[in-house]
CSV table of C-alpha atoms and ligand atoms in Angstrom, one decimal:
chain,number,residue,atom,x,y,z
L,45,UNK,CA,9.2,20.3,-4.6
L,46,UNK,CA,7.7,17.2,-6.4
L,47,UNK,CA,7.8,14.4,-3.8
L,48,UNK,CA,7.1,11.4,-6.1
L,49,UNK,CA,8.0,8.4,-4.1
L,50,UNK,CA,5.4,5.8,-3.2
L,51,UNK,CA,4.8,7.2,0.2
L,52,UNK,CA,5.0,9.5,2.1
L,53,UNK,CA,3.0,11.5,-0.5
L,54,UNK,CA,2.4,15.2,-0.6
L,55,UNK,CA,-0.4,16.6,1.7
L,56,UNK,CA,-2.8,19.1,0.3
L,57,UNK,CA,-3.0,22.5,2.1
L,58,UNK,CA,-6.3,21.5,3.8
L,59,UNK,CA,-4.6,18.6,5.5
L,60,UNK,CA,-1.6,20.6,6.6
L,61,UNK,CA,-3.9,23.3,8.0
L,62,UNK,CA,-5.9,20.7,9.9
L,63,UNK,CA,-2.7,19.3,11.4
L,64,UNK,CA,-1.9,22.7,12.9
L,65,UNK,CA,-4.8,22.5,15.3
L,66,UNK,CA,-4.3,22.4,19.1
L,67,UNK,CA,-4.4,19.1,20.9
L,68,UNK,CA,-7.7,17.8,22.4
L,69,UNK,CA,-8.6,15.2,25.0
L,70,UNK,CA,-8.7,11.9,23.2
L,71,UNK,CA,-11.2,10.7,25.9
L,72,UNK,CA,-13.4,13.7,25.2
L,73,UNK,CA,-16.5,14.5,23.1
L,74,UNK,CA,-14.7,16.2,20.3
L,75,UNK,CA,-12.5,13.2,19.6
L,76,UNK,CA,-15.5,10.9,19.7
L,77,UNK,CA,-17.0,12.9,16.8
L,78,UNK,CA,-13.7,12.9,14.8
L,79,UNK,CA,-13.2,9.2,15.3
L,80,UNK,CA,-16.8,8.2,14.4
L,81,UNK,CA,-16.8,10.5,11.4
L,82,UNK,CA,-13.4,9.2,10.1
L,83,UNK,CA,-14.4,5.6,10.6
L,84,UNK,CA,-17.7,6.0,8.7
L,85,UNK,CA,-16.0,7.7,5.8
L,86,UNK,CA,-13.3,5.1,5.7
L,87,UNK,CA,-15.9,2.3,5.4
L,88,UNK,CA,-17.1,4.0,2.3
L,89,UNK,CA,-13.6,4.0,0.7
L,90,UNK,CA,-13.0,0.4,1.9
L,91,UNK,CA,-16.4,-0.5,0.4
L,92,UNK,CA,-17.3,-2.5,3.5
L,93,UNK,CA,-20.1,-2.9,5.9
L,94,UNK,CA,-17.7,-4.7,8.3
L,95,UNK,CA,-15.5,-3.1,11.0
L,96,UNK,CA,-12.8,-0.6,10.3
L,97,UNK,CA,-10.2,0.3,12.9
L,98,UNK,CA,-7.6,3.1,12.9
L,99,UNK,CA,-4.3,2.0,14.6
L,100,UNK,CA,-1.6,4.4,15.4
L,101,UNK,CA,1.2,2.8,13.4
L,102,UNK,CA,2.8,2.7,10.0
L,103,UNK,CA,1.4,0.2,7.5
L,104,UNK,CA,3.6,-2.6,8.8
L,105,UNK,CA,1.9,-2.4,12.2
L,106,UNK,CA,-1.4,-3.0,10.4
L,107,UNK,CA,0.1,-6.1,8.7
L,108,UNK,CA,1.2,-7.4,12.1
L,109,UNK,CA,-2.2,-6.7,13.5
L,110,UNK,CA,-3.8,-8.7,10.7
L,111,UNK,CA,-1.6,-11.7,11.5
L,112,UNK,CA,-1.7,-11.8,15.3
L,113,UNK,CA,-5.5,-11.2,15.5
L,114,UNK,CA,-6.5,-14.1,13.3
L,115,UNK,CA,-3.8,-16.9,13.7
L,116,UNK,CA,-2.2,-19.2,16.2
L,117,UNK,CA,1.4,-20.4,16.3
L,118,UNK,CA,1.6,-23.5,14.1
L,119,UNK,CA,-1.2,-22.5,11.8
L,120,UNK,CA,-0.5,-23.1,8.2
L,121,UNK,CA,-0.5,-20.0,6.1
L,122,UNK,CA,0.0,-19.7,2.3
L,123,UNK,CA,2.0,-16.6,1.3
L,124,UNK,CA,1.5,-15.4,-2.3
L,125,UNK,CA,4.4,-13.1,-3.0
L,126,UNK,CA,6.0,-11.5,-6.0
L,127,UNK,CA,8.0,-8.7,-4.3
L,128,UNK,CA,9.5,-7.2,-1.2
L,129,UNK,CA,6.2,-6.4,0.6
L,130,UNK,CA,4.9,-9.9,-0.1
L,131,UNK,CA,8.0,-11.3,1.6
L,132,UNK,CA,7.5,-8.9,4.5
L,133,UNK,CA,4.0,-10.2,5.2
L,134,UNK,CA,5.3,-13.8,5.2
L,135,UNK,CA,8.2,-12.9,7.5
L,136,UNK,CA,5.8,-11.4,10.0
L,137,UNK,CA,3.6,-14.5,10.0
L,138,UNK,CA,6.7,-16.7,10.4
L,139,UNK,CA,8.0,-14.4,13.2
L,140,UNK,CA,4.9,-15.1,15.2
L,141,UNK,CA,5.2,-18.9,14.7
L,142,UNK,CA,2.9,-19.6,11.7
L,143,UNK,CA,4.0,-22.4,9.4
L,144,UNK,CA,4.4,-20.4,6.2
L,145,UNK,CA,4.2,-22.0,2.8
L,146,UNK,CA,5.9,-19.5,0.5
L,147,UNK,CA,4.4,-19.5,-3.0
L,148,UNK,CA,6.9,-17.1,-4.5
L,149,UNK,CA,6.7,-15.8,-8.1
L,150,UNK,CA,9.4,-13.9,-9.8
L,151,UNK,CA,9.4,-10.2,-8.8
L,152,UNK,CA,7.3,-8.3,-11.3
L,153,UNK,CA,5.7,-11.4,-12.8
L,154,UNK,CA,2.0,-12.3,-12.4
L,155,UNK,CA,0.6,-14.6,-9.8
L,156,UNK,CA,-0.2,-18.0,-11.4
L,157,UNK,CA,-3.7,-18.8,-10.2
L,158,UNK,CA,-3.4,-22.5,-11.0
L,159,UNK,CA,-0.3,-22.6,-8.8
L,160,UNK,CA,-2.4,-21.0,-6.0
L,161,UNK,CA,-5.2,-23.5,-6.4
L,162,UNK,CA,-2.7,-26.3,-6.5
L,163,UNK,CA,-1.0,-25.2,-3.3
L,164,UNK,CA,-4.4,-24.9,-1.5
L,165,UNK,CA,-5.4,-28.4,-2.8
L,166,UNK,CA,-2.1,-30.0,-1.6
L,167,UNK,CA,-2.4,-28.6,1.9
L,168,UNK,CA,-5.9,-29.1,3.0
L,169,UNK,CA,-5.4,-27.5,6.4
L,170,UNK,CA,-4.2,-24.1,5.3
L,171,UNK,CA,-5.9,-21.5,7.5
L,172,UNK,CA,-5.1,-18.2,5.8
L,173,UNK,CA,-3.7,-16.8,2.6
L,174,UNK,CA,-1.6,-13.6,2.5
L,175,UNK,CA,-1.7,-11.5,-0.6
L,176,UNK,CA,-0.4,-8.1,-1.7
L,177,UNK,CA,-2.8,-6.1,-3.8
L,178,UNK,CA,-0.3,-3.5,-5.1
L,179,UNK,CA,3.3,-4.6,-4.9
L,180,UNK,CA,5.0,-1.2,-4.4
L,181,UNK,CA,8.5,-2.7,-4.8
L,182,UNK,CA,7.9,-3.8,-8.4
L,183,UNK,CA,5.2,-1.3,-9.6
L,184,UNK,CA,2.7,-4.2,-10.1
L,185,UNK,CA,-0.9,-4.6,-9.2
L,186,UNK,CA,-2.0,-8.2,-8.5
L,187,UNK,CA,-5.5,-9.2,-9.7
L,188,UNK,CA,-6.9,-9.6,-6.2
L,189,UNK,CA,-10.4,-10.3,-7.3
L,190,UNK,CA,-9.2,-13.4,-9.2
L,191,UNK,CA,-6.9,-14.5,-6.4
L,192,UNK,CA,-9.8,-14.1,-4.0
L,193,UNK,CA,-12.1,-16.3,-6.2
L,194,UNK,CA,-9.5,-19.1,-5.9
L,195,UNK,CA,-8.9,-18.7,-2.2
L,196,UNK,CA,-12.6,-18.6,-1.4
L,197,UNK,CA,-13.2,-22.0,-3.2
L,198,UNK,CA,-11.3,-23.4,-0.2
L,199,UNK,CA,-13.0,-21.1,2.3
L,200,UNK,CA,-9.7,-19.7,3.6
L,201,UNK,CA,-9.1,-16.5,5.4
L,202,UNK,CA,-7.8,-13.8,3.0
L,203,UNK,CA,-5.5,-11.2,4.5
L,204,UNK,CA,-4.6,-8.4,2.2
L,205,UNK,CA,-1.8,-5.8,2.1
L,206,UNK,CA,-3.5,-2.9,0.2
L,207,UNK,CA,-1.3,-0.3,1.7
L,208,UNK,CA,-0.4,1.4,-1.5
L,209,UNK,CA,-3.6,0.7,-3.4
L,210,UNK,CA,-6.6,1.4,-1.2
L,211,UNK,CA,-8.2,4.7,-2.0
L,212,UNK,CA,-6.5,4.8,-5.4
L,213,UNK,CA,-7.3,1.6,-7.1
L,214,UNK,CA,-10.6,-0.1,-6.9
L,215,UNK,CA,-10.8,-2.7,-4.0
L,216,UNK,CA,-14.3,-3.7,-3.1
L,217,UNK,CA,-13.5,-5.3,0.2
L,218,UNK,CA,-16.8,-7.0,0.8
L,219,UNK,CA,-17.5,-8.0,-2.8
L,220,UNK,CA,-14.0,-9.6,-3.1
L,221,UNK,CA,-14.5,-11.3,0.3
L,222,UNK,CA,-11.3,-9.9,1.8
L,223,UNK,CA,-11.2,-10.7,5.5
L,224,UNK,CA,-8.7,-8.2,6.5
L,225,UNK,CA,-7.5,-5.3,4.3
L,226,UNK,CA,-4.6,-3.1,5.5
L,227,UNK,CA,-3.6,0.4,4.4
L,228,UNK,CA,-1.5,3.2,5.7
L,229,UNK,CA,-2.1,6.9,6.0
L,230,UNK,CA,1.0,8.2,4.1
L,231,UNK,CA,0.1,6.5,0.8
L,232,UNK,CA,-3.1,7.3,-1.1
L,233,UNK,CA,-4.7,9.1,1.8
L,234,UNK,CA,-2.8,12.4,1.4
L,235,UNK,CA,-1.8,12.7,5.1
L,236,UNK,CA,1.4,12.1,7.0
L,237,UNK,CA,2.5,8.7,8.3
L,238,UNK,CA,1.1,7.6,11.6
L,239,UNK,CA,-2.1,5.7,11.0
L,240,UNK,CA,-2.7,2.2,9.7
L,241,UNK,CA,-6.3,1.4,8.8
L,242,UNK,CA,-7.7,-2.2,8.8
L,243,UNK,CA,-11.0,-3.7,7.9
L,244,UNK,CA,-12.2,-6.9,9.7
L,245,UNK,CA,-14.8,-9.3,8.3
L,246,UNK,CA,-17.2,-11.6,10.2
L,247,UNK,CA,-15.0,-14.5,9.2
L,248,UNK,CA,-12.0,-12.7,10.5
L,249,UNK,CA,-13.8,-12.2,13.8
L,250,UNK,CA,-14.5,-15.9,14.1
L,251,UNK,CA,-10.8,-16.6,13.5
L,252,UNK,CA,-10.0,-13.9,16.1
L,253,UNK,CA,-12.0,-15.8,18.7
L,254,UNK,CA,-9.7,-18.8,18.3
L,255,UNK,CA,-6.4,-17.0,17.6
L,256,UNK,CA,-3.6,-17.5,20.1
L,257,UNK,CA,-0.7,-15.4,18.8
L,258,UNK,CA,0.6,-13.0,21.4
L,259,UNK,CA,-0.9,-9.5,21.1
L,260,UNK,CA,-1.7,-6.6,23.2
L,261,UNK,CA,-1.4,-3.2,21.5
L,262,UNK,CA,-2.9,-4.6,18.3
L,263,UNK,CA,-5.8,-6.5,19.9
L,264,UNK,CA,-8.9,-6.0,17.7
L,265,UNK,CA,-11.2,-6.9,20.7
L,266,UNK,CA,-9.8,-3.9,22.6
L,267,UNK,CA,-10.2,-1.7,19.5
L,268,UNK,CA,-13.8,-2.7,19.1
L,269,UNK,CA,-14.7,-2.2,22.7
L,270,UNK,CA,-13.2,1.3,22.7
L,271,UNK,CA,-14.7,2.2,19.3
L,272,UNK,CA,-18.1,1.6,20.9
L,273,UNK,CA,-17.3,4.6,23.2
L,274,UNK,CA,-15.8,6.6,20.3
L,275,UNK,CA,-12.3,6.0,21.5
L,276,UNK,CA,-9.1,4.1,20.7
L,277,UNK,CA,-7.6,1.9,23.4
L,278,UNK,CA,-4.3,3.8,23.3
L,279,UNK,CA,-3.5,7.5,22.7
L,280,UNK,CA,-4.0,8.0,19.0
L,281,UNK,CA,-2.0,10.2,16.5
L,282,UNK,CA,-4.5,13.0,17.0
L,283,UNK,CA,-3.0,15.3,14.4
L,284,UNK,CA,-3.1,12.7,11.7
L,285,UNK,CA,-6.8,12.1,12.5
L,286,UNK,CA,-7.4,15.8,12.0
L,287,UNK,CA,-5.8,15.6,8.6
L,288,UNK,CA,-7.4,12.3,7.5
L,289,UNK,CA,-10.9,13.4,8.5
L,290,UNK,CA,-10.3,16.4,6.2
L,291,UNK,CA,-8.8,14.5,3.2
L,292,UNK,CA,-11.6,11.9,3.4
L,293,UNK,CA,-14.0,14.7,2.7
L,294,UNK,CA,-11.9,15.7,-0.3
L,295,UNK,CA,-11.9,12.1,-1.5
L,296,UNK,CA,-15.6,11.5,-1.1
L,297,UNK,CA,-16.4,14.8,-2.8
L,298,UNK,CA,-14.2,13.7,-5.8
L,299,UNK,CA,-16.0,10.3,-5.8
L,300,UNK,CA,-14.3,6.9,-5.7
L,301,UNK,CA,-14.7,6.2,-9.4
L,302,UNK,CA,-13.3,9.6,-10.3
L,303,UNK,CA,-10.3,8.9,-8.0
L,304,UNK,CA,-9.7,5.5,-9.6
L,305,UNK,CA,-10.0,7.1,-13.1
L,306,UNK,CA,-7.5,9.9,-12.2
L,307,UNK,CA,-4.9,7.4,-11.0
L,308,UNK,CA,-5.4,5.2,-14.1
L,309,UNK,CA,-5.0,8.3,-16.4
L,310,UNK,CA,-1.9,9.5,-14.6
L,311,UNK,CA,-0.3,6.1,-14.6
L,312,UNK,CA,-0.9,6.0,-18.4
L,313,UNK,CA,0.9,9.4,-18.7
L,314,UNK,CA,3.8,8.1,-16.7
L,315,UNK,CA,4.0,4.8,-18.6
L,316,UNK,CA,3.8,6.5,-22.0
L,317,UNK,CA,6.3,9.2,-21.0
L,318,UNK,CA,8.8,6.6,-19.7
L,319,UNK,CA,8.5,4.6,-23.0
L,320,UNK,CA,9.0,7.7,-25.1
L,321,UNK,CA,12.2,8.4,-23.2
L,322,UNK,CA,13.4,4.9,-24.4
L,323,UNK,CA,12.8,2.9,-21.2
L,324,UNK,CA,10.7,-0.1,-20.5
L,325,UNK,CA,8.5,-0.9,-17.5
L,326,UNK,CA,9.7,-3.4,-14.9
L,327,UNK,CA,6.5,-5.3,-14.5
L,328,UNK,CA,4.5,-6.9,-17.3
L,329,UNK,CA,2.6,-4.0,-18.9
L,330,UNK,CA,-0.9,-5.4,-18.3
L,331,UNK,CA,-0.2,-5.4,-14.6
L,332,UNK,CA,1.5,-2.1,-14.3
L,333,UNK,CA,0.3,-0.2,-11.2
L,334,UNK,CA,-1.8,2.9,-11.2
L,335,UNK,CA,0.0,4.2,-8.1
L,336,UNK,CA,3.7,3.6,-8.8
L,337,UNK,CA,5.6,3.2,-12.1
L,338,UNK,CA,8.7,1.0,-11.9
L,339,UNK,CA,11.2,1.5,-14.7
L,340,UNK,CA,14.1,-0.7,-15.9
L,341,UNK,CA,17.1,1.5,-15.5
L,342,UNK,CA,19.3,-0.7,-17.8
L,343,UNK,CA,23.0,-0.9,-17.4
L,344,UNK,CA,23.5,2.6,-18.8
L,345,UNK,CA,21.9,4.5,-15.9
L,346,UNK,CA,23.5,5.1,-12.6
L,347,UNK,CA,20.3,5.1,-10.5
L,348,UNK,CA,21.6,6.8,-7.3
L,349,UNK,CA,23.1,9.5,-9.5
L,350,UNK,CA,19.8,10.0,-11.4
L,351,UNK,CA,18.0,10.4,-8.1
L,352,UNK,CA,20.6,12.8,-6.8
L,353,UNK,CA,20.5,15.0,-9.9
L,354,UNK,CA,16.7,15.0,-10.0
L,355,UNK,CA,16.6,16.1,-6.3
L,356,UNK,CA,19.4,18.7,-6.4
L,357,UNK,CA,18.9,20.2,-9.8
L,358,UNK,CA,15.2,19.7,-10.5
L,359,UNK,CA,13.5,19.6,-7.1
L,360,UNK,CA,12.0,16.2,-7.9
L,361,UNK,CA,12.2,13.2,-5.6
L,362,UNK,CA,11.8,9.7,-6.9
L,363,UNK,CA,12.6,6.3,-5.5
L,364,UNK,CA,15.1,3.7,-6.4
L,365,UNK,CA,14.7,-0.1,-6.2
L,366,UNK,CA,14.4,-2.1,-3.0
L,367,UNK,CA,16.6,-5.1,-2.0
L,368,UNK,CA,17.6,-7.1,-5.1
L,369,UNK,CA,16.2,-4.4,-7.4
L,370,UNK,CA,18.5,-1.7,-5.9
L,371,UNK,CA,20.3,0.0,-8.8
L,372,UNK,CA,18.3,-1.9,-11.4
L,373,UNK,CA,15.0,0.1,-11.4
L,374,UNK,CA,13.7,3.5,-10.4
L,375,UNK,CA,10.2,4.2,-9.3
L,376,UNK,CA,7.9,7.2,-9.7
L,377,UNK,CA,5.1,7.4,-7.1
L,378,UNK,CA,1.8,8.9,-8.3
L,379,UNK,CA,-0.8,8.3,-5.6
L,380,UNK,CA,-3.0,10.5,-3.5
L,381,UNK,CA,-2.6,14.2,-4.2
L,382,UNK,CA,-1.4,14.1,-7.8
L,383,UNK,CA,-2.6,15.7,-11.1
L,384,UNK,CA,-1.5,15.2,-14.7
L,385,UNK,CA,0.8,18.2,-14.6
L,386,UNK,CA,2.8,16.8,-11.7
L,387,UNK,CA,3.8,13.8,-13.6
L,388,UNK,CA,4.4,15.7,-16.8
L,389,UNK,CA,6.8,17.9,-14.8
L,390,UNK,CA,8.5,14.8,-13.4
L,391,UNK,CA,9.0,13.4,-17.0
L,392,UNK,CA,10.4,16.7,-18.2
L,393,UNK,CA,12.9,16.7,-15.3
L,394,UNK,CA,13.8,13.1,-16.0
L,395,UNK,CA,14.5,14.0,-19.6
L,396,UNK,CA,16.8,16.8,-18.5
L,397,UNK,CA,18.5,14.8,-15.8
L,398,UNK,CA,19.2,11.7,-17.8
L,399,UNK,CA,22.4,12.9,-19.6
L,400,UNK,CA,24.1,13.4,-16.2
L,401,UNK,CA,23.1,9.9,-15.1
L,402,UNK,CA,24.7,7.8,-17.8
L,403,UNK,CA,27.5,5.7,-16.4
L,404,UNK,CA,31.0,7.0,-16.8
L,405,UNK,CA,32.1,4.1,-19.0
L,406,UNK,CA,29.3,4.9,-21.4
L,407,UNK,CA,30.2,8.6,-21.4
L,408,UNK,CA,33.9,8.0,-22.1
L,409,UNK,CA,32.9,5.7,-24.9
L,410,UNK,CA,30.7,8.4,-26.3
L,411,UNK,CA,33.3,11.1,-26.0
L,412,UNK,CA,35.8,8.8,-27.8
L,413,UNK,CA,33.6,8.2,-30.8
F,579,PLP,C1,4.5,1.2,2.1
F,579,PLP,C2,4.1,-0.2,2.1
F,579,PLP,C3,4.2,-1.0,3.2
F,579,PLP,C4,4.9,-0.6,4.5
F,579,PLP,O1,4.4,0.4,5.1
F,579,PLP,P1,5.1,1.2,6.3
F,579,PLP,O2,4.1,2.3,6.4
F,579,PLP,O3,6.4,1.7,5.8
F,579,PLP,O4,5.2,0.3,7.5
F,579,PLP,C5,3.8,-2.3,3.1
F,579,PLP,N1,3.3,-2.8,2.0
F,579,PLP,C6,3.1,-2.0,0.9
F,579,PLP,C7,2.6,-2.6,-0.3
F,579,PLP,C8,3.6,-0.7,0.9
F,579,PLP,O5,3.5,0.0,-0.2
């Protein structure tokens, strides 16, 4: 089967084999070695000398951890959003009592840097900025380096959802002054869901020392204390650790630049293929993501039907649109364990499945003519 949704992604055999191992004591020496080794390798992929923690959670848990560890109720937060996941980040901050200023851009459209700068100028007491690196809901990558350059003029904290980009698209955490970067194991990391990984900068630690939002399970101080002993505060998803420690070796052997180039090349194949089938991309083309391709379905295509035919007749699984994009777009995930041929196969299947996915009205018109 071709599982081509933007997470969970397929796991290579080495990861599945590693997962089959017997349980170990998470307070014993063997887990110390696995945790330390995984953390060191993750730092290389995050491109950071700061702290990196592994939290047993899906990606959203990591987003919540970023918020509650750095902010207090009543703090002003600027949310830069152009999709469903940007809105989720803002909702979490609001849920914990931050005063969220929502700078929303149309879904799929670029972030206007002048508007970001304007918003930061108007509200001198903004504490943190929330940004999404790769907006999975619209297949669009935001120019995080440029966003960071604006945010850092005002010396704000920058909290980044890089759940579907880190390990696939270049994100130099330290060079771009990202204070917290969040990712999740089931995206580009080629392992099952179960771990959120977060980096924490010096500046984020200073904010943490003042932050009063309620937290317990997510507390970075606890994570840091336990990491010094080679442990996590709570029982970790041990099997996912086995797998991640293995796939990180695969990733570092391939090399970060080669991984980024592979994702860029495959995205190009996906985009060209989609266009040659007569479709257009949902996001502006210059911003189209290297990890997920979002396609305008047009009125002619019944998206649930297309997804069903691909799954039942071609063994290919793709995603529809989320929230207000439901029925309007479909999305092909190409992150983590993916090669050129996988996406070529998806495009061929799409070509074959399309005739069964045209809306009935269209079909009856066609048969009449
Ligand atoms: C998948 C995803 C999330 C949510 O992650 P969960 O693991 O489902 O909690 C958040 N943000 C982005 C950009 C994502 O792609």
